[in-house]
Short mmCIF file of C-alpha atoms and ligand atoms in Angstrom, two decimals:
data_model
loop_
_atom_site.label_atom_id
_atom_site.label_comp_id
_atom_site.label_asym_id
_atom_site.label_seq_id
_atom_site.Cartn_x
_atom_site.Cartn_y
_atom_site.Cartn_z
CA UNK S 125 -15.71 -18.55 1.68
CA UNK S 126 -16.51 -14.98 2.62
CA UNK S 127 -19.60 -13.02 1.62
CA UNK S 128 -17.53 -10.08 0.37
CA UNK S 129 -20.50 -7.94 -0.64
CA UNK S 130 -21.93 -8.22 2.86
CA UNK S 131 -18.57 -7.46 4.49
CA UNK S 132 -17.96 -4.39 2.29
CA UNK S 133 -21.52 -3.20 2.90
CA UNK S 134 -21.27 -3.40 6.65
CA UNK S 135 -17.82 -1.71 6.86
CA UNK S 136 -18.91 0.98 4.40
CA UNK S 137 -21.95 1.78 6.57
CA UNK S 138 -19.90 1.80 9.77
CA UNK S 139 -17.28 4.24 8.44
CA UNK S 140 -19.25 6.40 6.00
CA UNK S 141 -19.80 9.10 8.64
CA UNK S 142 -16.05 9.76 9.17
CA UNK S 143 -15.38 13.23 7.80
CA UNK S 144 -12.26 14.19 9.78
CA UNK S 145 -8.79 14.64 8.31
CA UNK S 146 -7.42 16.99 5.65
CA UNK S 147 -6.44 16.55 2.03
CA UNK S 148 -2.74 16.86 1.15
CA UNK S 149 -1.91 20.48 0.33
CA UNK S 150 1.86 20.36 -0.15
CA UNK S 151 1.20 19.17 -3.71
CA UNK S 152 -1.38 21.81 -4.81
CA UNK S 153 -3.16 19.63 -7.36
CA UNK S 154 -3.99 16.99 -4.71
CA UNK S 155 -6.05 19.51 -2.73
CA UNK S 156 -8.43 19.87 -5.72
CA UNK S 157 -9.81 16.32 -5.52
CA UNK S 158 -13.31 15.91 -4.05
CA UNK S 159 -13.24 15.23 -0.28
CA UNK S 160 -16.40 13.20 -0.38
CA UNK S 161 -15.08 10.31 -2.50
CA UNK S 162 -15.41 7.02 -0.65
CA UNK S 163 -14.95 3.61 -2.23
CA UNK S 164 -14.08 0.12 -1.05
CA UNK S 165 -13.12 -2.71 -3.44
CA UNK S 166 -12.00 -6.25 -2.81
CA UNK S 167 -10.40 -8.63 -5.32
CA UNK S 168 -10.11 -12.21 -4.06
CA UNK S 169 -7.30 -14.60 -4.99
CA UNK S 170 -9.48 -16.04 -7.78
CA UNK S 171 -9.71 -12.61 -9.39
CA UNK S 172 -13.35 -11.88 -8.45
CA UNK S 173 -14.02 -8.21 -7.81
CA UNK S 174 -16.52 -6.72 -5.30
CA UNK S 175 -17.05 -3.02 -4.61
CA UNK S 176 -19.17 -0.24 -3.16
CA UNK S 177 -19.24 3.55 -3.36
CA UNK S 178 -17.28 5.73 -5.77
CA UNK S 179 -15.23 2.90 -7.24
CA UNK S 180 -14.88 4.67 -10.60
CA UNK S 181 -13.34 7.83 -9.06
CA UNK S 182 -9.63 8.19 -9.75
CA UNK S 183 -6.97 9.55 -7.41
CA UNK S 184 -3.19 9.80 -7.72
CA UNK S 185 -1.52 6.59 -6.55
CA UNK S 186 1.35 8.52 -4.87
CA UNK S 187 3.34 6.41 -2.40
CA UNK S 188 1.45 3.22 -3.20
CA UNK S 189 3.58 3.25 -6.38
CA UNK S 190 6.60 2.49 -4.15
CA UNK S 191 5.35 -1.10 -3.93
CA UNK S 192 5.67 -1.55 -7.67
CA UNK S 193 9.09 0.04 -8.10
CA UNK S 194 10.30 -2.20 -5.26
CA UNK S 195 8.73 -5.17 -7.09
CA UNK S 196 10.60 -4.30 -10.26
CA UNK S 197 13.84 -3.77 -8.33
CA UNK S 198 13.72 -7.18 -6.63
CA UNK S 199 12.87 -8.76 -9.97
CA UNK S 200 15.78 -7.04 -11.68
CA UNK S 201 18.44 -7.31 -8.95
CA UNK S 202 17.19 -9.99 -6.52
CA UNK S 203 16.11 -9.65 -2.91
CA UNK S 204 19.64 -9.81 -1.43
CA UNK S 205 21.04 -6.96 -3.53
CA UNK S 206 18.02 -4.74 -2.87
CA UNK S 207 18.28 -5.46 0.85
CA UNK S 208 21.98 -4.49 0.79
CA UNK S 209 21.55 -1.36 -1.35
CA UNK S 210 18.39 0.04 0.24
CA UNK S 211 17.61 -1.47 3.66
CA UNK S 212 14.51 -1.88 5.78
CA UNK S 213 14.53 0.28 8.92
CA UNK S 214 11.63 2.57 9.68
CA UNK S 215 12.35 6.03 10.99
CA UNK S 216 9.52 7.04 13.40
CA UNK S 217 9.65 10.36 11.52
CA UNK S 218 7.57 11.68 8.59
CA UNK S 219 7.94 9.99 5.20
CA UNK S 220 10.07 12.80 3.76
CA UNK S 221 12.10 13.75 6.80
CA UNK S 222 15.54 15.16 5.96
CA UNK S 223 16.63 14.49 9.56
CA UNK S 224 15.70 10.80 9.20
CA UNK S 225 17.65 10.54 5.95
CA UNK S 226 20.66 12.29 7.48
CA UNK S 227 20.70 10.18 10.65
CA UNK S 228 20.07 6.77 9.05
CA UNK S 229 23.18 4.58 9.17
CA UNK S 230 24.41 3.42 5.77
CA UNK S 231 22.11 1.24 3.65
CA UNK S 232 19.32 0.89 6.15
CA UNK S 233 16.46 2.91 4.77
CA UNK S 234 13.04 1.34 4.34
CA UNK S 235 11.93 1.43 0.66
CA UNK S 236 8.58 2.97 1.61
CA UNK S 237 10.07 6.18 3.01
CA UNK S 238 10.57 8.74 0.21
CA UNK S 239 14.38 8.56 0.35
CA UNK S 240 14.38 4.72 0.23
CA UNK S 241 11.75 4.74 -2.52
CA UNK S 242 13.66 7.17 -4.73
CA UNK S 243 16.86 5.15 -4.21
CA UNK S 244 14.81 2.08 -5.26
CA UNK S 245 13.68 3.88 -8.42
CA UNK S 246 17.34 4.74 -9.06
CA UNK S 247 18.04 0.98 -9.24
CA UNK S 248 15.71 0.90 -12.27
CA UNK S 249 17.40 3.77 -14.12
CA UNK S 250 17.63 3.75 -17.90
CA UNK S 251 19.46 6.42 -19.86
CA UNK S 252 16.56 6.81 -22.24
CA UNK S 253 14.08 8.75 -20.08
CA UNK S 254 11.03 7.58 -22.03
CA UNK S 255 12.05 3.92 -21.70
CA UNK S 256 12.80 4.43 -17.96
CA UNK S 257 9.29 5.77 -17.35
CA UNK S 258 7.66 3.23 -19.64
CA UNK S 259 9.24 0.25 -17.85
CA UNK S 260 7.78 1.49 -14.55
CA UNK S 261 4.31 2.14 -15.96
CA UNK S 262 4.25 -1.19 -17.86
CA UNK S 263 5.01 -3.01 -14.62
CA UNK S 264 2.15 -1.23 -12.80
CA UNK S 265 -0.15 -2.11 -15.70
CA UNK S 266 0.75 -5.78 -15.26
CA UNK S 267 -0.42 -5.66 -11.64
CA UNK S 268 -3.61 -3.73 -12.49
CA UNK S 269 -4.40 -5.95 -15.51
CA UNK S 270 -5.11 -2.82 -17.55
CA UNK S 271 -3.44 0.28 -18.96
CA UNK S 272 -3.24 2.94 -16.28
CA UNK S 273 -2.79 6.60 -17.14
CA UNK S 274 -0.69 9.37 -15.66
CA UNK S 275 -2.39 12.51 -14.31
CA UNK S 276 -0.62 15.26 -16.26
CA UNK S 277 -1.79 18.00 -13.86
CA UNK S 278 -0.64 16.04 -10.81
CA UNK S 279 2.72 15.28 -12.44
CA UNK S 280 3.30 18.95 -13.27
CA UNK S 281 2.12 20.10 -9.84
CA UNK S 282 4.41 17.63 -8.06
CA UNK S 283 7.34 18.45 -10.32
CA UNK S 284 7.03 22.14 -9.42
CA UNK S 285 6.99 21.45 -5.67
CA UNK S 286 9.66 18.76 -5.48
CA UNK S 287 12.40 20.54 -3.50
CA UNK S 288 12.32 18.26 -0.45
CA UNK S 289 12.52 15.11 -2.55
CA UNK S 290 15.41 16.62 -4.54
CA UNK S 291 17.21 17.41 -1.27
CA UNK S 292 16.68 13.86 0.00
CA UNK S 293 18.00 12.41 -3.24
CA UNK S 294 21.11 14.62 -3.25
CA UNK S 295 21.77 13.74 0.39
CA UNK S 296 21.69 10.04 -0.46
CA UNK S 297 23.76 10.59 -3.59
CA UNK S 298 26.40 12.33 -1.50
CA UNK S 299 26.51 9.25 0.76
CA UNK S 300 26.73 6.86 -2.23
CA UNK S 301 23.31 5.43 -1.54
CA UNK S 302 21.64 6.70 -4.72
CA UNK S 303 22.47 4.68 -7.80
CA UNK S 304 21.68 6.92 -10.79
CA UNK S 305 21.63 10.60 -11.78
CA UNK S 306 19.37 12.53 -9.39
CA UNK S 307 17.32 14.70 -11.78
CA UNK S 308 15.92 12.02 -14.15
CA UNK S 309 15.39 9.61 -11.26
CA UNK S 310 13.39 12.05 -9.13
CA UNK S 311 11.49 12.99 -12.28
CA UNK S 312 10.58 9.34 -12.90
CA UNK S 313 9.67 8.83 -9.23
CA UNK S 314 7.32 11.84 -9.53
CA UNK S 315 5.86 10.34 -12.69
CA UNK S 316 5.17 6.98 -11.00
CA UNK S 317 3.42 8.82 -8.12
CA UNK S 318 1.13 10.62 -10.59
CA UNK S 319 -0.49 7.47 -11.99
CA UNK S 320 -4.26 7.62 -11.50
CA UNK S 321 -6.11 4.70 -9.89
CA UNK S 322 -9.56 3.70 -8.67
CA UNK S 323 -10.28 1.51 -5.65
CA UNK S 324 -10.90 -1.34 -8.12
CA UNK S 325 -7.41 -0.87 -9.59
CA UNK S 326 -5.85 -0.90 -6.12
CA UNK S 327 -7.74 -4.07 -5.15
CA UNK S 328 -6.62 -5.84 -8.34
CA UNK S 329 -3.01 -4.75 -7.81
CA UNK S 330 -3.17 -5.93 -4.18
CA UNK S 331 -4.61 -9.31 -5.19
CA UNK S 332 -1.32 -10.19 -6.96
CA UNK S 333 0.57 -9.93 -3.65
CA UNK S 334 -2.25 -11.78 -1.84
CA UNK S 335 -1.90 -14.56 -4.41
CA UNK S 336 1.86 -15.00 -3.83
CA UNK S 337 2.99 -12.96 -6.84
CA UNK S 338 0.74 -14.47 -9.53
CA UNK S 339 -1.87 -12.16 -11.03
CA UNK S 340 -5.15 -14.07 -10.47
CA UNK S 341 -6.75 -12.39 -13.46
CA UNK S 342 -4.05 -13.01 -16.08
CA UNK S 343 -2.23 -15.93 -14.40
CA UNK S 344 1.06 -14.15 -15.11
CA UNK S 345 3.75 -14.70 -12.45
CA UNK S 346 4.88 -11.16 -11.63
CA UNK S 347 6.90 -12.09 -8.54
CA UNK S 348 8.11 -15.26 -6.86
CA UNK S 349 6.78 -16.12 -3.40
CA UNK S 350 10.12 -15.15 -1.82
CA UNK S 351 10.06 -11.74 -3.54
CA UNK S 352 6.42 -11.21 -2.54
CA UNK S 353 7.20 -11.97 1.10
CA UNK S 354 10.18 -9.61 1.08
CA UNK S 355 8.05 -6.77 -0.25
CA UNK S 356 5.19 -7.38 2.19
CA UNK S 357 7.54 -7.69 5.17
CA UNK S 358 9.04 -4.30 4.36
CA UNK S 359 5.54 -2.82 4.62
CA UNK S 360 5.20 -3.70 8.29
CA UNK S 361 7.53 -0.99 9.65
CA UNK S 362 6.64 1.82 7.19
CA UNK S 363 3.58 1.02 5.05
CA UNK S 364 1.53 3.58 6.99
CA UNK S 365 4.53 5.59 8.26
CA UNK S 366 4.35 6.53 11.97
CA UNK S 367 0.97 4.78 12.22
CA UNK S 368 2.42 1.42 11.14
CA UNK S 369 2.85 -0.15 14.59
CA UNK S 370 -0.65 0.87 15.68
CA UNK S 371 -1.96 -0.76 12.48
CA UNK S 372 -0.14 -4.02 13.35
CA UNK S 373 -1.48 -4.05 16.89
CA UNK S 374 -5.03 -3.33 15.71
CA UNK S 375 -5.09 -5.81 12.81
CA UNK S 376 -2.96 -8.67 14.14
CA UNK S 377 -0.03 -8.38 11.73
CA UNK S 378 -1.55 -10.45 8.93
CA UNK S 379 -2.72 -7.46 6.90
CA UNK S 380 -0.17 -5.44 4.96
CA UNK S 381 -1.08 -1.87 4.07
CA UNK S 382 0.37 0.92 1.94
CA UNK S 383 -1.08 4.40 1.79
CA UNK S 384 -0.63 7.31 -0.59
CA UNK S 385 -1.27 11.02 -0.01
CA UNK S 386 -3.77 10.94 -2.88
CA UNK S 387 -6.13 9.19 -0.42
CA UNK S 388 -5.75 5.60 -1.56
CA UNK S 389 -4.89 2.58 0.57
CA UNK S 390 -3.87 -0.82 -0.74
CA UNK S 391 -4.19 -3.75 1.67
CA UNK S 392 -3.01 -7.32 1.20
CA UNK S 393 -4.49 -10.24 3.16
CA UNK S 394 -2.21 -13.11 2.09
CA UNK S 395 -4.02 -16.09 0.62
CA UNK S 396 -7.36 -14.29 0.84
CA UNK S 397 -7.71 -11.04 -1.09
CA UNK S 398 -6.48 -7.59 -2.02
CA UNK S 399 -8.34 -4.50 -0.84
CA UNK S 400 -8.43 -1.01 -2.35
CA UNK S 401 -9.90 1.94 -0.47
CA UNK S 402 -10.14 5.55 -1.65
CA UNK S 403 -11.03 8.45 0.65
CA UNK S 404 -8.90 11.61 0.26
CA UNK S 405 -8.95 13.18 3.74
CA UNK S 406 -5.71 12.26 5.53
CA UNK S 407 -4.49 11.84 9.10
CA UNK S 408 -1.43 13.72 10.31
CA UNK S 409 0.93 11.07 8.92
CA UNK S 410 -0.50 11.20 5.38
CA UNK S 411 -2.78 8.14 5.52
CA UNK S 412 -6.43 8.24 4.48
CA UNK S 413 -8.29 8.76 7.75
CA UNK S 414 -11.51 6.97 6.81
CA UNK S 415 -9.52 4.47 4.77
CA UNK S 416 -7.45 3.35 7.77
CA UNK S 417 -10.55 2.98 9.89
CA UNK S 418 -12.34 0.92 7.21
CA UNK S 419 -9.15 -1.04 6.55
CA UNK S 420 -8.81 -2.10 10.19
CA UNK S 421 -12.40 -3.36 10.22
CA UNK S 422 -11.94 -5.26 6.95
CA UNK S 423 -8.61 -6.74 8.05
CA UNK S 424 -10.13 -7.96 11.31
CA UNK S 425 -12.95 -9.66 9.42
CA UNK S 426 -10.70 -11.25 6.78
CA UNK S 427 -7.46 -12.07 8.57
CA UNK S 428 -6.86 -15.77 9.15
CA UNK S 429 -4.64 -15.22 12.15
CA UNK S 430 -7.11 -13.61 14.53
CA UNK S 431 -9.50 -15.49 16.80
CA UNK S 432 -12.89 -15.18 15.21
CA UNK S 433 -15.98 -14.38 17.22
CA UNK S 434 -17.93 -17.63 17.57
CA UNK S 435 -21.56 -17.44 16.54
CA UNK S 436 -24.00 -17.72 19.47
CA UNK S 437 -25.07 -21.16 18.25
CA UNK S 438 -21.53 -22.56 18.25
CA UNK S 439 -20.84 -20.99 21.59
CA UNK S 440 -24.00 -22.48 23.14
CA UNK S 441 -23.13 -25.92 21.79
CA UNK S 442 -19.63 -25.59 23.17
CA UNK S 443 -20.86 -24.42 26.57
CA UNK S 444 -23.46 -27.18 26.91
CA UNK S 445 -20.77 -29.80 26.05
CA UNK S 446 -18.53 -28.29 28.70
CA UNK S 447 -21.33 -28.39 31.28
CA UNK S 448 -22.10 -32.04 30.49
CA UNK S 449 -18.46 -33.08 31.00
CA UNK S 450 -18.38 -31.10 34.20
CA UNK S 451 -21.56 -32.83 35.43
CA UNK S 452 -20.09 -36.27 34.64
CA UNK S 453 -17.08 -35.55 36.80
N1 LIG N 5 4.71 11.91 -4.25
C1 LIG N 5 4.59 12.07 -2.83
C2 LIG N 5 5.91 12.56 -2.27
O1 LIG N 5 6.93 12.21 -2.81
C3 LIG N 5 4.21 10.77 -2.20
C4 LIG N 5 4.10 10.82 -0.69
C5 LIG N 5 3.09 9.87 -0.10
O2 LIG N 5 2.15 9.44 -0.76
N2 LIG N 5 3.22 9.60 1.18
O3 LIG N 5 5.94 13.29 -1.32
#
C-alpha cells in the first residue's frame, strides 16, 4: 500500500519550481488561463482520492478527450473494427500535421493524433447534433463520476480557429477514412475538447482504466479488460506525441499518459491508480512541461515493473547475508 499523500507531497515539492514552457496560443482562449496553476491528484483502484495544489482549478480537457471517444467507439463497434477503420501508427510529427495525414498509408492513423481522433469521433456520429454531443459528454461523465461542463468560451474560440482540423478531416474524407459528414463531426470533436476538468476529475477518469474498465467509485463496467488494454496500448506511440518514446524510456512502459493543450495530463498505472496533473505551460510538442516532469517522478514511484530502490536496512541485511555465505565458502 502506498502513502499517496507523501508521494504527491514530495513530487509536488520537487517540481513546483518548474516555470518553463508556454501556454497554447493557437486557440486564443487557452492563453487566458493562469500560468501558475499546479495540481496533482491520485485516485487509487478503490476509488480513494488524494490531492495537492490547485485541484479545484478547471482547464479545458482538449486531447485527453480522445481517450473517451475512443472508449465509446470500441464499445460501439468493437476493437477489431476500430483497429481496421482507424489504425495505430504514430507519426513522429506534430499532432495536427497535414503532412503526416497525407503520407499515412490507408487506415493506419493512431487515434490520439488529431486526424485519427476526429475519424474516431466520426464513428460515433448521430444525425441529431444535440444527441451526438450528448452521447459523448454522457460517456465522459460516466468516467468522471459527475456531470462535467463545457467551456462555452473555449468552444467558441476553438470553433473560430479550426481550419487545420477541418483540412485534416476533409483530407481523410477524400481518402474514405472519415465515416460521417465533416462539419458536424469536427464541431462535436471541438465540443468534446472544450469540456472543463480539474486534476481530481482527470485522476478519477484515469482510475477507470487503471481498474481494468470498471469505475471504482460507481462499480459500473465502462469497458471490458480487452477494450481497456487496446486503448492503453494505443497511448504508447502517441499519448504524448513526439515525446512518447522518451516517456516510455523514462518511466519503464508501465505508465500510460495522455496530454491536452489545456495543460492537463492523465496517467494510468494499471492495477494501481489514476493520476491527474494540471499545469498549463507546455513543451514544444503540446504537453504540460511541469506535468510531464511530475508524471515521470510519480510513475517511477508507483510502477510495478521497475526495480525499486531497496531501503538501506534491507540492503544491509542482504549484504551481510552475502558476506556470510562468502565466508563459509
Ligand atoms: N482541440 C485541440 C486541437 O484539436 C486539441 C489538441 C491537443 O490537446 N493536443 O488542436
